[in-house]
């Protein structure tokens, strides 16, 4: 082995320059090739992200490493290359994002016809898409997984009652992305069959969030039995089907119209600016140049200062942190996943460097989406 003193520092630097030049050429060649693969996948309706393939590529290249002291560094290198490749694919293929036509696309929504989720779907996608009502939150993810729908629309939080925990847990469980969002001003209404009155009512059905949002009104009728049900629209359908004057539902005016129910009391929600945020989920990240909001989930080591070392990167890089939500980690008492929303585009330099540092300080890390944030206008 040659002694280090046998080399001149300038010679070593020249060697590095030559290696770097070769790396740049090889990297450009690789990016051009992965883009062709992505174009083929998009044309043939194949998901761009294939984790099984990525793991196989990394494993194959690790087997080529001669210096085992570099094993972890090579693994980190190829993980970074894969991440950069995905970002390049999304940036290039989605510069002019156009939603598929109705012939190509079916969108699932939570609940039944007349639900707020259906309204959010139509306001986001328009009227020219095929829609599918899905009664359970997880079933939306399963329908997307098995290719029965192209996108799903699902509520994630309400301005009065907070986050819908199950949806956050499902975003972590399934390997999908948030591709868009829609805010709706929610007006809850008490309704019953024709001829029913407030004096007749004994039981009130609604989604737990619908009941909670209307609790101030409901406290005035302590004799009523409050029964949580699948969704607000499903509650309206139930009341219609049972045709009983003692039953009522809390739902939208659209649900009352669809199920031919009489509104007994309008706007029973306690908060006059009651709003629900719905997210659109899809199989692939669909970041464009207009995307200005990023969602991610992470966990940290269970020791003092761990979360601080993650969050400090937002302040240090002047990134506006919009929301942080915690969810318990199963089988690890008092440890949490943190769901974070913040402003930015995934291709911005400061976002790229910040995400790298955040990931480095996280035990678990996943980007949930980079999409266009809707400007909220509360009248």
Coordinates of C-alpha atoms in Angstrom, one line a residue, residues 100-335:
X100 CA -57.6 12.4 -15.9
X101 CA -60.8 12.5 -17.8
X102 CA -64.0 11.0 -16.5
X103 CA -63.5 8.0 -18.7
X104 CA -60.2 7.3 -17.0
X105 CA -61.1 8.1 -13.4
X106 CA -63.3 7.0 -10.5
X107 CA -63.1 8.9 -7.3
X108 CA -64.3 7.3 -4.0
X109 CA -65.8 9.4 -1.2
X110 CA -66.6 8.6 2.4
X111 CA -70.3 8.1 3.3
X112 CA -73.3 7.9 1.0
X113 CA -74.9 10.2 -1.6
X114 CA -75.6 13.6 0.0
X115 CA -72.6 13.5 2.3
X116 CA -70.2 16.4 2.9
X117 CA -67.4 14.2 1.4
X118 CA -69.4 13.9 -1.8
X119 CA -69.8 17.7 -1.9
X120 CA -66.0 18.2 -1.4
X121 CA -65.3 15.7 -4.2
X122 CA -67.5 17.6 -6.6
X123 CA -66.1 20.9 -5.7
X124 CA -62.6 19.6 -6.2
X125 CA -62.9 17.4 -9.2
X126 CA -66.1 18.8 -10.8
X127 CA -69.1 17.0 -12.0
X128 CA -67.6 15.0 -14.9
X129 CA -66.0 12.1 -12.9
X130 CA -67.4 8.8 -11.9
X131 CA -68.0 8.7 -8.1
X132 CA -68.3 5.8 -5.6
X133 CA -69.7 6.0 -2.2
X134 CA -67.7 4.1 0.4
X135 CA -69.0 3.5 3.9
X136 CA -65.8 3.0 6.0
X137 CA -62.6 5.1 6.1
X138 CA -60.3 2.2 5.7
X139 CA -62.3 0.8 2.7
X140 CA -61.4 3.9 0.8
X141 CA -57.7 3.0 1.2
X142 CA -58.4 -0.6 0.3
X143 CA -60.3 0.4 -2.8
X144 CA -57.4 2.6 -3.8
X145 CA -54.9 -0.2 -3.1
X146 CA -56.7 -2.7 -5.3
X147 CA -57.2 -0.2 -8.2
X148 CA -61.0 0.1 -7.8
X149 CA -60.7 3.9 -7.5
X150 CA -58.1 6.4 -8.8
X151 CA -58.5 8.8 -5.9
X152 CA -60.3 9.0 -2.5
X153 CA -61.8 12.0 -0.8
X154 CA -61.9 11.8 3.0
X155 CA -62.3 14.2 5.9
X156 CA -59.3 14.7 8.1
X157 CA -60.1 17.5 10.5
X158 CA -62.7 19.9 11.7
X159 CA -62.3 23.5 12.9
X160 CA -64.6 22.8 15.9
X161 CA -63.8 19.2 16.9
X162 CA -60.3 18.7 15.7
X163 CA -58.5 15.9 13.9
X164 CA -60.1 12.6 12.8
X165 CA -57.6 10.2 14.4
X166 CA -58.5 7.2 12.3
X167 CA -57.6 9.0 9.1
X168 CA -54.2 10.0 10.4
X169 CA -53.5 6.4 11.4
X170 CA -54.5 5.2 8.0
X171 CA -52.2 7.6 6.2
X172 CA -49.4 6.1 8.2
X173 CA -50.6 2.5 7.6
X174 CA -51.0 2.7 3.8
X175 CA -48.3 3.9 1.3
X176 CA -50.4 6.6 -0.4
X177 CA -50.1 10.3 -0.7
X178 CA -52.1 13.4 -0.2
X179 CA -52.5 15.0 -3.6
X180 CA -54.9 17.9 -2.8
X181 CA -57.2 19.3 -0.2
X182 CA -60.6 21.0 0.0
X183 CA -62.2 23.1 2.8
X184 CA -66.0 23.1 3.3
X185 CA -68.0 25.4 5.5
X186 CA -70.2 22.9 7.3
X187 CA -73.8 23.6 8.3
X188 CA -75.4 20.9 10.4
X189 CA -79.2 20.6 10.4
X190 CA -81.6 18.7 12.4
X191 CA -84.1 16.8 10.2
X192 CA -86.9 14.2 10.4
X193 CA -89.6 12.7 8.2
X194 CA -92.5 14.8 7.0
X195 CA -94.8 15.7 9.9
X196 CA -92.2 15.3 12.6
X197 CA -91.6 18.1 15.1
X198 CA -89.1 18.8 17.9
X199 CA -91.6 17.6 20.4
X200 CA -91.8 14.1 18.7
X201 CA -88.1 13.4 18.8
X202 CA -86.6 10.7 21.0
X203 CA -83.5 9.6 19.2
X204 CA -81.0 11.6 17.1
X205 CA -78.5 9.9 14.7
X206 CA -75.4 11.4 13.2
X207 CA -71.6 10.8 12.7
X208 CA -69.8 11.4 16.1
X209 CA -68.3 14.6 14.7
X210 CA -71.8 15.8 13.7
X211 CA -73.1 15.2 17.2
X212 CA -70.1 16.9 18.8
X213 CA -70.3 19.9 16.5
X214 CA -73.9 20.4 17.5
X215 CA -73.5 19.7 21.2
X216 CA -74.5 23.1 22.5
X217 CA -77.9 22.8 20.7
X218 CA -78.4 19.2 21.8
X219 CA -77.8 20.1 25.5
X220 CA -81.1 21.9 25.3
X221 CA -82.9 18.6 24.7
X222 CA -81.6 16.3 27.5
X223 CA -84.3 13.7 26.9
X224 CA -83.1 12.9 23.4
X225 CA -80.9 9.8 23.0
X226 CA -77.8 10.6 20.9
X227 CA -76.7 7.7 18.7
X228 CA -73.4 7.9 16.8
X229 CA -73.8 6.4 13.3
X230 CA -71.6 5.8 10.2
X231 CA -72.0 9.2 8.6
X232 CA -74.2 12.3 8.6
X233 CA -75.8 11.3 5.2
X234 CA -76.1 7.7 6.2
X235 CA -78.0 8.9 9.3
X236 CA -80.4 10.8 7.1
X237 CA -80.9 7.7 5.0
X238 CA -81.6 5.7 8.1
X239 CA -84.3 8.1 9.4
X240 CA -85.9 8.1 5.9
X241 CA -85.9 4.2 5.8
X242 CA -87.4 3.8 9.3
X243 CA -90.1 6.4 8.6
X244 CA -90.5 7.1 12.3
X245 CA -91.5 10.6 13.6
X246 CA -89.5 10.0 16.8
X247 CA -86.2 9.7 14.9
X248 CA -84.1 12.6 13.7
X249 CA -80.7 13.0 12.0
X250 CA -78.1 15.8 11.9
X251 CA -76.8 16.2 8.4
X252 CA -76.5 18.6 5.4
X253 CA -79.3 20.4 3.6
X254 CA -78.3 18.3 0.5
X255 CA -79.0 15.1 2.5
X256 CA -82.4 16.4 3.6
X257 CA -83.2 17.1 -0.1
X258 CA -82.0 13.7 -1.3
X259 CA -83.8 11.7 1.3
X260 CA -86.9 13.9 1.3
X261 CA -86.6 14.9 5.0
X262 CA -88.0 18.0 6.6
X263 CA -85.4 20.3 8.3
X264 CA -86.7 20.9 11.8
X265 CA -83.8 23.3 12.9
X266 CA -81.2 24.8 10.7
X267 CA -77.6 25.5 11.6
X268 CA -77.5 23.5 14.8
X269 CA -73.7 23.5 14.9
X270 CA -72.2 25.5 17.7
X271 CA -69.5 27.3 15.7
X272 CA -70.9 29.6 13.0
X273 CA -67.6 29.2 11.1
X274 CA -67.6 25.4 11.4
X275 CA -65.3 24.1 8.6
X276 CA -64.0 20.6 7.6
X277 CA -60.8 19.9 5.8
X278 CA -61.0 17.1 3.3
X279 CA -57.9 15.5 1.6
X280 CA -57.6 13.8 -1.7
X281 CA -55.5 10.7 -1.6
X282 CA -53.8 8.9 -4.5
X283 CA -51.2 6.3 -5.2
X284 CA -48.4 8.7 -6.3
X285 CA -46.9 11.9 -5.2
X286 CA -48.2 14.6 -7.6
X287 CA -46.1 17.6 -6.7
X288 CA -46.2 20.5 -9.3
X289 CA -44.5 23.9 -9.4
X290 CA -47.8 25.3 -7.8
X291 CA -47.6 22.9 -4.8
X292 CA -47.1 25.0 -1.7
X293 CA -48.0 22.7 1.2
X294 CA -46.1 19.6 2.5
X295 CA -47.4 17.0 4.9
X296 CA -45.2 14.4 6.6
X297 CA -45.1 12.0 9.4
X298 CA -42.2 11.2 11.7
X299 CA -41.2 9.8 15.0
X300 CA -38.2 10.6 17.2
X301 CA -36.1 8.8 19.8
X302 CA -37.7 8.8 23.2
X303 CA -35.4 11.2 24.9
X304 CA -35.2 14.9 26.0
X305 CA -34.7 17.3 23.1
X306 CA -35.4 14.9 20.3
X307 CA -38.5 16.7 19.0
X308 CA -36.8 20.1 19.4
X309 CA -33.9 19.0 17.2
X310 CA -36.5 18.3 14.4
X311 CA -38.7 21.3 14.8
X312 CA -35.8 23.8 15.1
X313 CA -35.1 23.3 11.4
X314 CA -38.4 25.0 10.5
X315 CA -37.5 28.2 12.4
X316 CA -33.9 28.2 11.3
X317 CA -34.9 28.1 7.6
X318 CA -37.8 30.5 8.0
X319 CA -40.4 27.8 7.1
X320 CA -44.0 28.4 8.2
X321 CA -45.1 25.4 10.3
X322 CA -48.9 25.1 9.9
X323 CA -49.9 22.2 12.1
X324 CA -48.5 19.4 14.2
X325 CA -50.7 16.4 15.3
X326 CA -49.5 13.5 17.5
X327 CA -50.7 9.9 17.4
X328 CA -49.6 7.2 19.8
X329 CA -47.2 4.4 18.5
X330 CA -48.8 1.0 19.0
X331 CA -47.1 -1.2 21.6
X332 CA -44.9 1.7 22.7
X333 CA -46.6 3.6 25.5
X334 CA -46.1 7.3 25.6
X335 CA -44.3 7.4 22.3

